[in-house]
Short mmCIF file of C-alpha atoms in Angstrom, two decimals:
data_model
loop_
_atom_site.label_atom_id
_atom_site.label_comp_id
_atom_site.label_asym_id
_atom_site.label_seq_id
_atom_site.Cartn_x
_atom_site.Cartn_y
_atom_site.Cartn_z
CA MET A 843 -56.58 -76.21 -40.07
CA ALA A 844 -57.13 -73.38 -37.58
CA THR A 845 -54.83 -71.09 -39.56
CA ARG A 846 -56.74 -71.93 -42.72
CA THR A 847 -60.14 -71.02 -41.44
CA SER A 848 -58.89 -67.81 -39.79
CA ARG A 849 -57.12 -66.73 -42.98
CA PHE A 850 -59.24 -64.97 -45.55
CA ASN A 851 -60.07 -67.32 -48.38
CA PRO A 852 -59.31 -65.47 -51.66
CA TYR A 853 -62.06 -67.41 -53.45
CA TRP A 854 -64.58 -65.12 -51.76
CA LEU A 855 -63.29 -62.38 -54.05
CA LEU A 856 -64.49 -64.37 -57.05
CA VAL A 857 -67.98 -64.85 -55.66
CA ALA A 858 -68.38 -61.30 -54.39
CA PRO A 859 -69.04 -59.34 -57.64
CA ALA A 860 -71.89 -61.59 -58.81
CA VAL A 861 -73.39 -61.86 -55.35
CA LEU A 862 -73.26 -58.13 -54.72
CA LEU A 863 -74.77 -57.37 -58.12
CA VAL A 864 -77.59 -59.87 -57.64
CA LEU A 865 -78.28 -58.74 -54.08
CA ALA A 866 -78.32 -55.02 -54.87
CA LEU A 867 -80.06 -55.08 -58.22
CA TYR A 868 -82.22 -58.22 -58.03
CA VAL A 869 -82.94 -59.53 -54.54
CA ALA A 870 -83.47 -56.06 -53.07
CA PRO A 871 -85.97 -55.01 -55.78
CA ILE A 872 -87.82 -58.31 -55.41
CA VAL A 873 -88.10 -57.83 -51.65
CA ASN A 874 -89.24 -54.28 -52.35
CA VAL A 875 -92.09 -55.64 -54.52
CA LEU A 876 -93.06 -58.18 -51.84
CA LEU A 877 -93.21 -55.38 -49.25
CA LEU A 878 -95.43 -53.28 -51.52
CA SER A 879 -98.12 -55.94 -51.16
CA VAL A 880 -98.62 -54.92 -47.52
CA THR A 881 -97.82 -51.19 -47.80
CA ASP A 882 -99.47 -49.96 -50.99
CA PRO A 883 -101.87 -48.10 -51.13
CA LYS A 884 -102.00 -48.23 -47.29
CA PRO A 885 -100.32 -50.50 -44.73
CA GLY A 886 -102.20 -53.69 -43.91
CA LEU A 887 -103.54 -56.83 -45.48
CA GLY A 888 -106.11 -55.01 -47.63
CA ASN A 889 -104.61 -56.34 -50.85
CA TYR A 890 -104.84 -59.92 -49.62
CA ALA A 891 -108.47 -59.44 -48.57
CA LYS A 892 -109.20 -58.83 -52.29
CA ILE A 893 -108.77 -62.57 -52.91
CA PHE A 894 -111.99 -63.08 -50.97
CA GLU A 895 -113.71 -59.77 -51.73
CA SER A 896 -113.11 -59.34 -55.41
CA ASP A 897 -114.58 -61.85 -57.87
CA THR A 898 -112.19 -60.60 -60.54
CA VAL A 899 -109.13 -61.52 -58.48
CA ALA A 900 -110.58 -64.84 -57.31
CA ASN A 901 -111.56 -65.80 -60.86
CA LEU A 902 -108.15 -64.78 -62.11
CA ILE A 903 -106.33 -66.98 -59.60
CA TRP A 904 -108.68 -69.91 -60.27
CA ARG A 905 -108.35 -69.54 -64.06
CA THR A 906 -104.54 -69.45 -63.80
CA ILE A 907 -104.41 -72.56 -61.63
CA ARG A 908 -106.88 -74.44 -63.84
CA LEU A 909 -105.06 -73.62 -67.10
CA CYS A 910 -101.70 -74.52 -65.53
CA LEU A 911 -103.06 -77.86 -64.26
CA ILE A 912 -104.46 -78.78 -67.68
CA THR A 913 -101.18 -77.76 -69.31
CA THR A 914 -99.27 -79.88 -66.80
CA VAL A 915 -101.34 -83.01 -67.41
CA ALA A 916 -101.16 -82.59 -71.20
CA ALA A 917 -97.45 -81.76 -71.35
CA VAL A 918 -96.40 -84.54 -68.96
CA THR A 919 -98.54 -87.14 -70.78
CA LEU A 920 -97.15 -86.19 -74.20
CA GLY A 921 -93.68 -85.82 -72.71
CA TYR A 922 -93.94 -89.33 -71.24
CA VAL A 923 -94.66 -90.78 -74.69
CA VAL A 924 -91.59 -89.07 -76.14
CA SER A 925 -89.32 -89.99 -73.20
CA TYR A 926 -90.41 -93.63 -73.35
CA ALA A 927 -89.64 -93.77 -77.07
CA MET A 928 -86.30 -92.03 -76.51
CA LEU A 929 -85.37 -94.53 -73.81
CA HIS A 930 -85.89 -97.43 -76.21
CA ALA A 931 -84.52 -95.75 -79.35
CA LEU A 932 -81.11 -96.55 -80.82
CA SER A 933 -78.50 -94.07 -79.68
CA GLY A 934 -78.31 -92.30 -83.06
CA VAL A 935 -82.09 -91.82 -83.16
CA ARG A 936 -82.08 -90.69 -79.55
CA ARG A 937 -79.43 -88.07 -80.31
CA ARG A 938 -81.54 -86.76 -83.22
CA MET A 939 -84.60 -86.55 -80.95
CA MET A 940 -82.52 -84.75 -78.33
CA SER A 941 -81.37 -82.13 -80.84
CA ILE A 942 -84.98 -81.45 -81.81
CA LEU A 943 -85.82 -80.96 -78.15
CA LEU A 944 -82.92 -78.58 -77.62
CA ILE A 945 -83.72 -76.54 -80.73
CA SER A 946 -87.36 -76.18 -79.74
CA PHE A 947 -86.25 -75.36 -76.20
CA TRP A 948 -84.23 -72.43 -77.46
CA ILE A 949 -86.65 -71.02 -80.06
CA SER A 950 -88.09 -67.93 -78.44
CA VAL A 951 -91.54 -68.06 -76.86
CA LEU A 952 -92.42 -65.01 -78.94
CA VAL A 953 -91.68 -66.73 -82.24
CA ARG A 954 -93.58 -69.82 -81.15
CA SER A 955 -96.64 -67.86 -80.08
CA PHE A 956 -96.49 -65.95 -83.36
CA ALA A 957 -96.40 -69.26 -85.23
CA TRP A 958 -99.52 -70.47 -83.42
CA LEU A 959 -101.16 -67.10 -84.14
CA MET A 960 -100.67 -67.66 -87.87
CA LEU A 961 -101.84 -71.28 -87.64
CA LEU A 962 -104.83 -71.00 -85.33
CA GLY A 963 -106.30 -67.61 -86.28
CA HIS A 964 -109.77 -67.10 -87.73
CA ASN A 965 -108.23 -66.82 -91.20
CA GLY A 966 -105.27 -68.91 -90.08
CA LEU A 967 -103.62 -71.76 -91.93
CA VAL A 968 -105.39 -74.57 -90.03
CA ASN A 969 -108.85 -73.12 -90.67
CA GLY A 970 -107.85 -72.32 -94.25
CA ALA A 971 -106.76 -75.90 -94.88
CA LEU A 972 -109.85 -77.43 -93.25
CA LEU A 973 -112.16 -75.08 -95.19
CA SER A 974 -110.57 -75.77 -98.55
CA LEU A 975 -110.71 -79.51 -97.89
CA GLY A 976 -114.40 -79.11 -97.14
CA ILE A 977 -114.11 -80.67 -93.68
CA ILE A 978 -115.66 -77.62 -92.00
CA SER A 979 -117.92 -74.96 -93.43
CA GLU A 980 -117.08 -72.22 -90.95
CA PRO A 981 -113.76 -71.35 -89.31
CA LEU A 982 -113.29 -73.02 -85.93
CA PRO A 983 -112.60 -70.76 -82.94
CA LEU A 984 -109.11 -72.08 -82.18
CA MET A 985 -107.68 -68.88 -80.77
CA ARG A 986 -108.62 -65.90 -78.59
CA ASN A 987 -109.96 -68.50 -76.17
CA GLU A 988 -108.66 -70.97 -73.60
CA LEU A 989 -108.11 -73.65 -76.23
CA GLY A 990 -105.57 -71.49 -78.07
CA VAL A 991 -103.75 -70.59 -74.85
CA LEU A 992 -103.64 -74.26 -73.82
CA ILE A 993 -102.26 -75.36 -77.19
CA GLY A 994 -99.51 -72.75 -77.04
CA MET A 995 -98.61 -73.42 -73.40
CA THR A 996 -98.59 -77.21 -73.73
CA GLU A 997 -96.41 -77.13 -76.83
CA TYR A 998 -93.95 -74.84 -75.06
CA MET A 999 -93.84 -76.99 -71.91
CA ILE A 1000 -93.31 -80.46 -73.47
CA PRO A 1001 -89.48 -80.20 -73.46
CA TYR A 1002 -89.59 -79.13 -69.80
CA ALA A 1003 -91.53 -82.32 -69.03
CA ILE A 1004 -89.27 -84.58 -71.06
CA LEU A 1005 -85.92 -83.70 -69.47
CA PRO A 1006 -86.75 -84.82 -65.88
CA LEU A 1007 -88.77 -87.82 -67.16
CA LEU A 1008 -85.90 -89.01 -69.31
CA ALA A 1009 -83.35 -88.50 -66.52
CA ASN A 1010 -85.55 -90.65 -64.27
CA MET A 1011 -86.19 -93.38 -66.88
CA GLN A 1012 -82.49 -93.67 -67.73
CA GLY A 1013 -81.81 -94.39 -64.06
CA ILE A 1014 -84.05 -97.50 -64.08
CA ASP A 1015 -82.16 -100.76 -64.36
CA PRO A 1016 -83.33 -102.36 -67.66
CA ARG A 1017 -82.90 -105.81 -66.08
CA VAL A 1018 -85.99 -105.11 -63.95
CA THR A 1019 -88.29 -105.07 -66.98
CA SER A 1020 -86.47 -108.03 -68.56
CA ALA A 1021 -86.98 -109.98 -65.35
CA SER A 1022 -90.68 -109.15 -65.38
CA ARG A 1023 -90.96 -110.33 -69.01
CA SER A 1024 -89.03 -113.54 -68.41
CA LEU A 1025 -91.19 -114.36 -65.41
CA GLY A 1026 -94.16 -114.44 -67.79
CA ALA A 1027 -95.70 -110.98 -67.52
CA SER A 1028 -97.09 -109.55 -70.75
CA SER A 1029 -95.59 -106.32 -72.07
CA ALA A 1030 -98.66 -104.39 -70.93
CA GLN A 1031 -98.41 -105.90 -67.43
CA THR A 1032 -94.71 -105.11 -67.34
CA PHE A 1033 -95.35 -101.51 -68.31
CA PHE A 1034 -98.24 -100.82 -65.94
CA ARG A 1035 -97.12 -102.87 -62.92
CA VAL A 1036 -93.33 -102.50 -63.11
CA PHE A 1037 -92.16 -99.63 -65.29
CA LEU A 1038 -94.84 -97.00 -64.61
CA PRO A 1039 -94.56 -97.20 -60.79
CA LEU A 1040 -90.78 -96.87 -61.08
CA THR A 1041 -91.16 -93.62 -63.03
CA LYS A 1042 -93.35 -92.01 -60.36
CA PRO A 1043 -90.55 -89.71 -59.10
CA GLY A 1044 -89.93 -88.57 -62.67
CA ILE A 1045 -93.65 -87.91 -63.25
CA ILE A 1046 -93.91 -85.91 -60.04
CA ALA A 1047 -90.75 -83.91 -60.79
CA ALA A 1048 -91.86 -83.21 -64.38
CA SER A 1049 -95.35 -82.18 -63.24
CA LEU A 1050 -93.98 -79.81 -60.62
CA LEU A 1051 -91.49 -78.28 -63.05
CA VAL A 1052 -94.14 -77.73 -65.73
CA PHE A 1053 -96.66 -76.35 -63.26
CA ILE A 1054 -94.13 -73.96 -61.71
CA SER A 1055 -93.00 -72.72 -65.11
CA SER A 1056 -96.56 -72.31 -66.42
CA LEU A 1057 -97.66 -70.14 -63.49
CA GLY A 1058 -95.71 -67.17 -64.82
CA PHE A 1059 -96.76 -67.49 -68.49
CA TYR A 1060 -97.15 -64.04 -69.98
CA VAL A 1061 -96.44 -63.98 -73.69
CA THR A 1062 -98.49 -67.02 -74.76
CA PRO A 1063 -101.79 -66.08 -73.03
CA ALA A 1064 -101.38 -62.44 -74.08
CA ILE A 1065 -100.99 -63.34 -77.75
CA LEU A 1066 -103.15 -66.46 -78.11
CA GLY A 1067 -105.78 -65.38 -75.59
CA GLY A 1068 -106.27 -62.08 -77.38
CA GLY A 1069 -107.03 -60.27 -74.11
CA LYS A 1070 -109.91 -62.64 -73.35
CA VAL A 1071 -108.02 -65.24 -71.34
CA GLN A 1072 -106.16 -63.25 -68.74
CA MET A 1073 -103.76 -65.09 -66.48
CA ILE A 1074 -102.03 -63.62 -63.43
CA ALA A 1075 -98.94 -62.37 -65.29
CA GLU A 1076 -100.95 -60.42 -67.87
CA TYR A 1077 -103.22 -59.03 -65.16
CA ILE A 1078 -100.13 -57.83 -63.26
CA SER A 1079 -98.84 -56.03 -66.34
CA VAL A 1080 -102.19 -54.28 -66.82
CA GLN A 1081 -102.18 -53.25 -63.15
CA LEU A 1082 -98.72 -51.72 -63.51
CA LEU A 1083 -98.81 -50.17 -66.95
CA VAL A 1084 -102.45 -49.15 -67.31
CA THR A 1085 -104.21 -48.70 -63.99
CA VAL A 1086 -101.00 -48.23 -61.91
CA ARG A 1087 -102.19 -50.22 -58.89
CA TRP A 1088 -99.00 -51.64 -57.46
CA GLY A 1089 -100.58 -53.08 -54.31
CA VAL A 1090 -102.78 -55.71 -55.98
CA ALA A 1091 -100.05 -56.58 -58.49
CA ALA A 1092 -97.51 -56.96 -55.67
CA MET A 1093 -99.93 -59.18 -53.73
CA LEU A 1094 -100.36 -61.48 -56.75
CA ALA A 1095 -96.59 -61.47 -57.29
CA THR A 1096 -96.05 -62.46 -53.66
CA LEU A 1097 -98.52 -65.35 -53.96
CA MET A 1098 -96.83 -66.47 -57.17
CA ILE A 1099 -93.30 -66.32 -55.72
CA ALA A 1100 -94.41 -68.13 -52.57
CA SER A 1101 -96.02 -70.95 -54.58
CA VAL A 1102 -93.07 -71.21 -56.97
CA LEU A 1103 -90.49 -71.42 -54.18
CA ALA A 1104 -92.59 -73.84 -52.11
CA LEU A 1105 -93.12 -76.15 -55.09
CA MET A 1106 -89.45 -75.81 -56.03
CA TYR A 1107 -88.59 -77.01 -52.53
CA VAL A 1108 -90.86 -80.04 -52.95
CA LEU A 1109 -89.41 -80.66 -56.41
CA ASN A 1110 -85.89 -80.61 -54.97
CA ARG A 1111 -86.86 -83.49 -52.71
CA PHE A 1112 -87.95 -85.66 -55.64
CA MET A 1113 -85.15 -84.78 -57.98
CA LYS A 1114 -82.09 -82.64 -57.33
CA LEU A 1115 -82.54 -79.31 -59.06
CA SER A 1116 -79.10 -79.73 -60.57
CA VAL A 1117 -80.42 -82.80 -62.44
CA VAL A 1118 -83.48 -80.89 -63.68
CA PHE A 1119 -81.61 -77.73 -64.68
CA GLY A 1120 -78.46 -79.62 -65.61
CA GLY A 1121 -80.44 -81.52 -68.21
CA VAL A 1122 -81.84 -78.26 -69.48
CA ALA A 1123 -78.48 -76.61 -69.80
CA ARG A 1124 -76.97 -79.52 -71.65
CA MET B 1273 -85.11 -108.21 -81.82
CA LYS B 1274 -88.08 -106.98 -83.84
CA PRO B 1275 -89.85 -104.04 -82.18
CA SER B 1276 -93.28 -104.88 -80.84
CA LEU B 1277 -96.46 -103.29 -82.18
CA GLY B 1278 -96.76 -101.15 -79.05
CA GLY B 1279 -93.14 -100.06 -79.41
CA ARG B 1280 -93.72 -99.04 -83.02
CA ILE B 1281 -96.86 -97.06 -82.14
CA ASN B 1282 -94.93 -95.36 -79.35
CA HIS B 1283 -92.12 -94.49 -81.75
CA ILE B 1284 -94.50 -92.96 -84.30
CA ALA B 1285 -96.38 -91.02 -81.62
CA ALA B 1286 -93.10 -89.66 -80.27
CA TRP B 1287 -92.03 -88.40 -83.69
CA MET B 1288 -95.44 -86.75 -84.18
CA ILE B 1289 -95.10 -84.93 -80.86
CA LEU B 1290 -91.54 -83.89 -81.72
CA ALA B 1291 -92.81 -82.61 -85.08
CA ILE B 1292 -95.33 -80.42 -83.26
CA LEU B 1293 -92.43 -78.91 -81.28
CA ILE B 1294 -90.60 -77.80 -84.42
CA VAL B 1295 -92.92 -77.56 -87.43
CA PRO B 1296 -95.23 -74.75 -86.20
CA SER B 1297 -92.22 -72.53 -85.48
CA LEU B 1298 -91.08 -73.04 -89.07
CA VAL B 1299 -94.33 -71.66 -90.49
CA SER B 1300 -92.72 -68.19 -90.39
CA PHE B 1301 -90.41 -69.27 -93.22
CA PRO B 1302 -93.04 -69.80 -95.97
CA VAL B 1303 -95.19 -66.91 -94.71
CA SER B 1304 -92.21 -64.54 -94.89
CA ILE B 1305 -91.89 -65.07 -98.65
CA THR B 1306 -95.58 -64.73 -99.56
CA ALA B 1307 -96.38 -62.36 -102.41
CA LYS B 1308 -99.45 -61.11 -100.54
CA THR B 1309 -99.44 -58.24 -98.06
CA TYR B 1310 -101.18 -60.21 -95.32
CA LEU B 1311 -100.11 -63.32 -93.39
CA SER B 1312 -100.58 -66.22 -95.82
CA LEU B 1313 -98.78 -69.14 -97.39
CA PRO B 1314 -97.05 -68.36 -100.69
CA TRP B 1315 -99.45 -70.41 -102.87
CA GLU B 1316 -99.86 -67.61 -105.38
CA GLY B 1317 -96.29 -66.54 -105.81
CA VAL B 1318 -93.11 -66.05 -103.94
CA SER B 1319 -91.62 -62.68 -103.20
CA LEU B 1320 -88.78 -61.29 -101.16
CA GLN B 1321 -90.56 -57.96 -100.66
CA HIS B 1322 -91.01 -58.51 -96.93
CA PHE B 1323 -87.32 -59.14 -96.44
CA ARG B 1324 -86.67 -56.00 -98.52
CA ASN B 1325 -89.02 -54.09 -96.20
CA LEU B 1326 -87.16 -55.45 -93.24
CA LEU B 1327 -83.73 -54.58 -94.60
CA THR B 1328 -84.68 -51.11 -95.77
CA SER B 1329 -86.62 -50.17 -92.66
CA PRO B 1330 -84.50 -47.98 -90.38
CA GLU B 1331 -86.62 -49.12 -87.38
CA TRP B 1332 -86.02 -52.85 -87.90
CA ILE B 1333 -82.33 -52.33 -88.69
CA SER B 1334 -81.85 -50.22 -85.59
CA SER B 1335 -83.67 -52.79 -83.44
CA PHE B 1336 -81.48 -55.54 -84.86
CA GLY B 1337 -78.33 -53.60 -83.98
CA GLN B 1338 -79.60 -52.73 -80.52
CA SER B 1339 -80.50 -56.33 -79.74
CA LEU B 1340 -77.10 -57.50 -80.92
CA LEU B 1341 -75.25 -54.90 -78.84
CA ILE B 1342 -77.32 -55.63 -75.73
CA ALA B 1343 -76.99 -59.41 -76.10
CA ILE B 1344 -73.21 -59.24 -76.58
CA ALA B 1345 -72.69 -56.90 -73.62
CA ALA B 1346 -75.11 -58.73 -71.32
CA SER B 1347 -73.71 -62.17 -72.13
CA ALA B 1348 -70.12 -60.94 -71.68
CA LEU B 1349 -70.96 -59.49 -68.26
CA ALA B 1350 -72.96 -62.56 -67.20
CA THR B 1351 -70.23 -64.93 -68.39
CA LEU B 1352 -67.51 -63.05 -66.51
CA LEU B 1353 -69.40 -62.74 -63.23
CA GLY B 1354 -71.07 -66.15 -63.44
CA THR B 1355 -67.82 -67.98 -64.19
CA LEU B 1356 -65.93 -66.34 -61.33
CA ALA B 1357 -68.82 -67.00 -58.95
CA ALA B 1358 -69.08 -70.66 -59.97
CA ILE B 1359 -65.33 -71.18 -59.43
CA GLY B 1360 -65.51 -69.44 -56.06
CA LEU B 1361 -68.50 -71.46 -54.90
CA TRP B 1362 -66.76 -74.65 -55.98
CA ARG B 1363 -63.75 -74.03 -53.71
CA LEU B 1364 -65.58 -72.52 -50.74
CA SER B 1365 -67.40 -74.49 -48.15
CA GLY B 1366 -69.57 -73.64 -45.22
CA ARG B 1367 -73.10 -73.20 -44.17
CA PHE B 1368 -73.80 -70.18 -46.33
CA ILE B 1369 -72.50 -71.52 -49.59
CA GLU B 1370 -75.68 -73.35 -50.61
CA THR B 1371 -77.71 -70.27 -49.68
CA ILE B 1372 -75.50 -68.07 -51.84
CA ARG B 1373 -75.80 -70.52 -54.72
CA ALA B 1374 -79.58 -70.45 -54.35
CA PHE B 1375 -79.54 -66.63 -54.46
CA LEU B 1376 -77.50 -66.71 -57.66
CA LEU B 1377 -79.99 -69.14 -59.24
CA LEU B 1378 -83.00 -67.09 -58.12
CA PRO B 1379 -83.39 -65.12 -61.39
CA LEU B 1380 -83.95 -68.42 -63.19
CA MET B 1381 -86.64 -69.59 -60.77
CA VAL B 1382 -88.64 -66.38 -60.33
CA PRO B 1383 -91.27 -65.92 -63.07
CA PRO B 1384 -90.10 -63.30 -65.60
CA ILE B 1385 -93.11 -61.06 -64.97
CA ILE B 1386 -92.04 -60.64 -61.33
CA SER B 1387 -88.44 -59.90 -62.34
CA ALA B 1388 -89.90 -57.32 -64.70
CA MET B 1389 -91.90 -55.69 -61.89
CA ALA B 1390 -88.88 -55.62 -59.61
CA PHE B 1391 -86.53 -54.10 -62.20
CA TYR B 1392 -89.15 -51.58 -63.30
CA ARG B 1393 -89.73 -50.31 -59.78
CA TRP B 1394 -86.00 -50.24 -58.93
CA TRP B 1395 -84.77 -48.78 -62.23
CA VAL B 1396 -86.96 -45.63 -62.03
CA PRO B 1397 -85.14 -43.95 -59.11
CA LEU B 1398 -81.78 -45.17 -60.48
CA GLY B 1399 -82.54 -43.51 -63.82
CA LEU B 1400 -81.95 -46.78 -65.67
CA ILE B 1401 -85.34 -47.00 -67.40
CA ASP B 1402 -85.10 -46.93 -71.20
CA SER B 1403 -81.29 -46.99 -71.15
CA TYR B 1404 -78.84 -49.47 -72.61
CA LEU B 1405 -77.13 -49.82 -69.26
CA GLY B 1406 -80.44 -50.69 -67.56
CA ILE B 1407 -81.33 -53.42 -70.07
CA ILE B 1408 -77.80 -54.84 -70.19
CA LEU B 1409 -77.67 -55.08 -66.39
CA ALA B 1410 -81.13 -56.69 -66.21
CA HIS B 1411 -80.35 -59.23 -68.95
CA ALA B 1412 -76.96 -60.01 -67.38
CA ILE B 1413 -78.58 -60.69 -64.01
CA LEU B 1414 -81.17 -62.97 -65.66
CA ALA B 1415 -78.39 -64.83 -67.49
CA ILE B 1416 -75.99 -65.33 -64.54
CA PRO B 1417 -77.79 -68.56 -63.40
CA MET B 1418 -77.26 -70.14 -66.85
CA VAL B 1419 -73.51 -69.50 -66.62
CA VAL B 1420 -73.27 -70.64 -62.99
CA ILE B 1421 -75.03 -73.91 -63.93
CA THR B 1422 -72.91 -74.72 -67.01
CA VAL B 1423 -69.61 -73.75 -65.38
CA SER B 1424 -70.48 -75.64 -62.16
CA ALA B 1425 -71.24 -78.71 -64.30
CA ALA B 1426 -67.81 -78.39 -65.95
CA LEU B 1427 -66.12 -77.96 -62.56
CA ALA B 1428 -67.82 -81.05 -61.18
CA ASN B 1429 -65.56 -83.14 -63.44
CA PHE B 1430 -62.45 -81.15 -62.55
CA ASP B 1431 -59.79 -82.89 -60.49
CA LEU B 1432 -59.42 -80.81 -57.34
CA ARG B 1433 -55.83 -82.02 -56.88
CA LEU B 1434 -54.72 -80.07 -59.96
CA GLU B 1435 -55.78 -76.85 -58.29
CA GLN B 1436 -54.19 -77.86 -54.99
CA ALA B 1437 -50.94 -78.81 -56.74
CA SER B 1438 -50.81 -75.49 -58.54
CA ARG B 1439 -51.45 -73.51 -55.36
CA SER B 1440 -49.01 -75.52 -53.23
CA LEU B 1441 -46.26 -75.12 -55.84
CA GLY B 1442 -46.56 -71.41 -55.23
CA ALA B 1443 -48.84 -70.19 -58.05
CA SER B 1444 -51.01 -67.24 -57.09
CA LEU B 1445 -54.78 -67.46 -57.41
CA PRO B 1446 -54.88 -65.41 -60.66
CA THR B 1447 -52.15 -67.64 -62.18
CA THR B 1448 -53.94 -70.81 -61.06
CA LEU B 1449 -57.17 -69.51 -62.56
CA ARG B 1450 -55.63 -68.57 -65.87
CA ARG B 1451 -53.24 -71.49 -66.37
CA VAL B 1452 -54.98 -74.39 -64.62
CA ILE B 1453 -58.70 -73.91 -64.06
CA LEU B 1454 -59.93 -71.84 -67.02
CA PRO B 1455 -58.42 -74.02 -69.79
CA VAL B 1456 -60.13 -77.11 -68.39
CA ILE B 1457 -63.58 -75.58 -67.94
CA ARG B 1458 -63.58 -73.62 -71.22
CA PRO B 1459 -66.40 -75.75 -72.78
CA GLY B 1460 -68.63 -74.97 -69.80
CA ILE B 1461 -67.88 -71.25 -70.07
CA LEU B 1462 -68.57 -71.31 -73.81
CA ALA B 1463 -71.91 -73.06 -73.23
CA GLY B 1464 -72.83 -70.51 -70.57
CA ALA B 1465 -71.93 -67.63 -72.88
CA VAL B 1466 -74.03 -69.04 -75.74
CA PHE B 1467 -77.05 -69.59 -73.49
CA ALA B 1468 -76.65 -66.12 -71.96
CA PHE B 1469 -76.51 -64.57 -75.43
CA ILE B 1470 -79.68 -66.34 -76.60
CA LEU B 1471 -81.47 -65.49 -73.37
CA SER B 1472 -80.80 -61.79 -73.87
CA TRP B 1473 -81.40 -61.92 -77.63
CA ASP B 1474 -84.90 -63.40 -77.12
CA GLU B 1475 -85.84 -61.63 -73.90
CA ILE B 1476 -89.18 -59.84 -74.07
CA VAL B 1477 -91.05 -59.64 -70.74
CA VAL B 1478 -88.49 -57.65 -68.73
CA THR B 1479 -87.60 -55.55 -71.78
CA LEU B 1480 -91.28 -54.57 -72.24
CA PHE B 1481 -91.26 -53.00 -68.79
CA ILE B 1482 -87.89 -51.29 -68.63
CA SER B 1483 -87.65 -49.87 -72.17
CA LYS B 1484 -89.81 -47.19 -73.76
CA PHE B 1485 -88.68 -45.31 -76.88
CA ASP B 1486 -84.93 -44.99 -76.97
CA VAL B 1487 -84.20 -48.67 -76.62
CA PHE B 1488 -86.38 -50.86 -78.83
CA THR B 1489 -85.04 -54.38 -79.18
CA LEU B 1490 -85.92 -56.84 -81.93
CA PRO B 1491 -88.28 -58.95 -79.75
CA ARG B 1492 -89.97 -55.73 -78.62
CA ARG B 1493 -90.59 -54.64 -82.23
CA LEU B 1494 -91.75 -58.17 -83.06
CA TRP B 1495 -94.15 -58.03 -80.12
CA ASN B 1496 -95.64 -54.73 -81.33
CA GLY B 1497 -95.90 -55.97 -84.91
CA MET B 1498 -97.53 -59.19 -83.75
CA ARG B 1499 -100.23 -57.41 -81.82
CA GLU B 1500 -101.11 -55.34 -84.88
CA ASN B 1501 -101.01 -58.63 -86.75
CA THR B 1502 -101.28 -58.41 -90.52
CA ASP B 1503 -97.88 -57.56 -91.95
CA PRO B 1504 -95.71 -60.46 -93.21
CA THR B 1505 -92.66 -58.29 -92.42
CA VAL B 1506 -93.13 -59.58 -88.88
CA ALA B 1507 -92.77 -63.14 -90.22
CA ALA B 1508 -89.54 -62.10 -91.95
CA ALA B 1509 -88.27 -60.69 -88.65
CA ALA B 1510 -89.24 -63.91 -86.88
CA VAL B 1511 -87.17 -65.81 -89.48
CA VAL B 1512 -84.17 -63.61 -88.64
CA LEU B 1513 -84.69 -64.22 -84.92
CA ILE B 1514 -84.96 -68.03 -85.36
CA CYS B 1515 -81.95 -68.19 -87.68
CA THR B 1516 -79.73 -66.24 -85.28
CA THR B 1517 -80.67 -68.60 -82.45
CA LEU B 1518 -80.09 -71.63 -84.70
CA VAL B 1519 -76.68 -70.36 -85.84
CA PHE B 1520 -75.57 -70.09 -82.22
CA ILE B 1521 -77.00 -73.45 -81.11
CA VAL B 1522 -75.72 -75.39 -84.13
CA GLY B 1523 -72.33 -73.63 -84.04
CA PHE B 1524 -72.03 -74.48 -80.39
CA ALA B 1525 -73.02 -78.11 -81.01
CA ILE B 1526 -70.42 -78.48 -83.79
CA LEU B 1527 -67.73 -76.87 -81.65
CA SER B 1528 -68.40 -79.09 -78.67
CA ARG B 1529 -68.59 -82.21 -80.84
CA ARG B 1530 -65.23 -81.38 -82.44
CA ARG B 1531 -63.71 -80.87 -79.02
CA GLY B 1532 -65.15 -84.23 -77.93
CA GLU B 1533 -63.47 -85.92 -80.92
CA GLU B 1534 -60.15 -84.24 -80.13
CA ALA B 1535 -60.33 -85.51 -76.58
CA ALA B 1536 -61.13 -89.05 -77.74
#
């Protein structure tokens, strides 16, 4: 054993190229951005003070958190409905539902935002249909506002909610609910008092995953918000490409990374990340 | 057993939600064949003019080629590095291994906008802004986690004793890799390569920051067209983007199902 540990393990040579590439061209630049938050434009915590001094920055952070929370609740609720149906569906039906999930998962966020743009716009297909049916007399404002952004974000996030929920539900012994039924509980009682509490870890994991992923949304708010519903990511891009203020952007990036990694750590305690991501990759 | 009323309502609701996940994305298909010159459904006639625009426009054609080249190169690089890293991590042990794995998965966890900032700032002094090499490297780094995950999943089912037998019978590490490990985990590698390709093919946020004029990928042109927002040519381009993704996903699904049947 001693000779083994002292000898160089050749498997390190396999890991080295990827690790060196990621360290030199990914981790280092990320750390560089984090450092900018305390060095640009001058050393100190000036950028962080902006959270309390600048209403723009405070509103931005609050708006981002609020929209992400609403998205999380909506996506997890809708995802729960789908997961529950998938759990009880015949295996052929379940496989068909799964393929729909995977296809939607892999259709680009750009194409999906574009689709909502065509549907929800002032002269969009939804307004057009409602007008010609005489249900409304004036186009509804479905886009270029928070409603449009929320619709786009929720639709995008539903598959992210379903995968951890389903993984959790499939781990529940079906005999538990049968036992509850045979002991005289109604189906509603069985669901609310037996099944729902058992899916709590899945609900928490799904909520964390959706919230974490929504924090960085860029494309959907930029396209469906029409510049009026700025979230942190879009604000960062304006800071970099238009006003060239790296300090504030780096500060927001640092906050975002810190929250994402902290929540990811919590998530890992409820459900192994390999289960969450493994389900995604499959 | 007959499904209960609640079960039936649940089933219908689930299908409605699943429809919302797919149907809106498909709206590009009818819009792309409208006879009008603005975004509309083809009620008053069908026309292929927007596809003709797309196919005769040097800009769109060049973007299509660029995206294809970048996605092939980036997914090849990510698949090579990610596969080797996953195999290495699988056979190594020690305190640092989980940390290294976490570093390799980092590009998947960090929000794309922050990756974009980091690459942008780092690529300027390296002279990689607006170059093929810069975008290929960035996309490959973003795709490495996908490959590490799929290959690690394939390795999890691999019998360690096969590798030990091969090594103890005197096979070198390269021989063991080629003749013993790689054949068994090929489905995982294939999955990783497909996901890496799609990731690069669709990537927009990082590309927006690190490309300018010389490199103009398909999603980038789509993004610009979408913000100007009137020309159904953009819908035709979206159809091309969706179909390419679908071809890869469906092709991959058929391949892996056939392999499953062979194994059975």
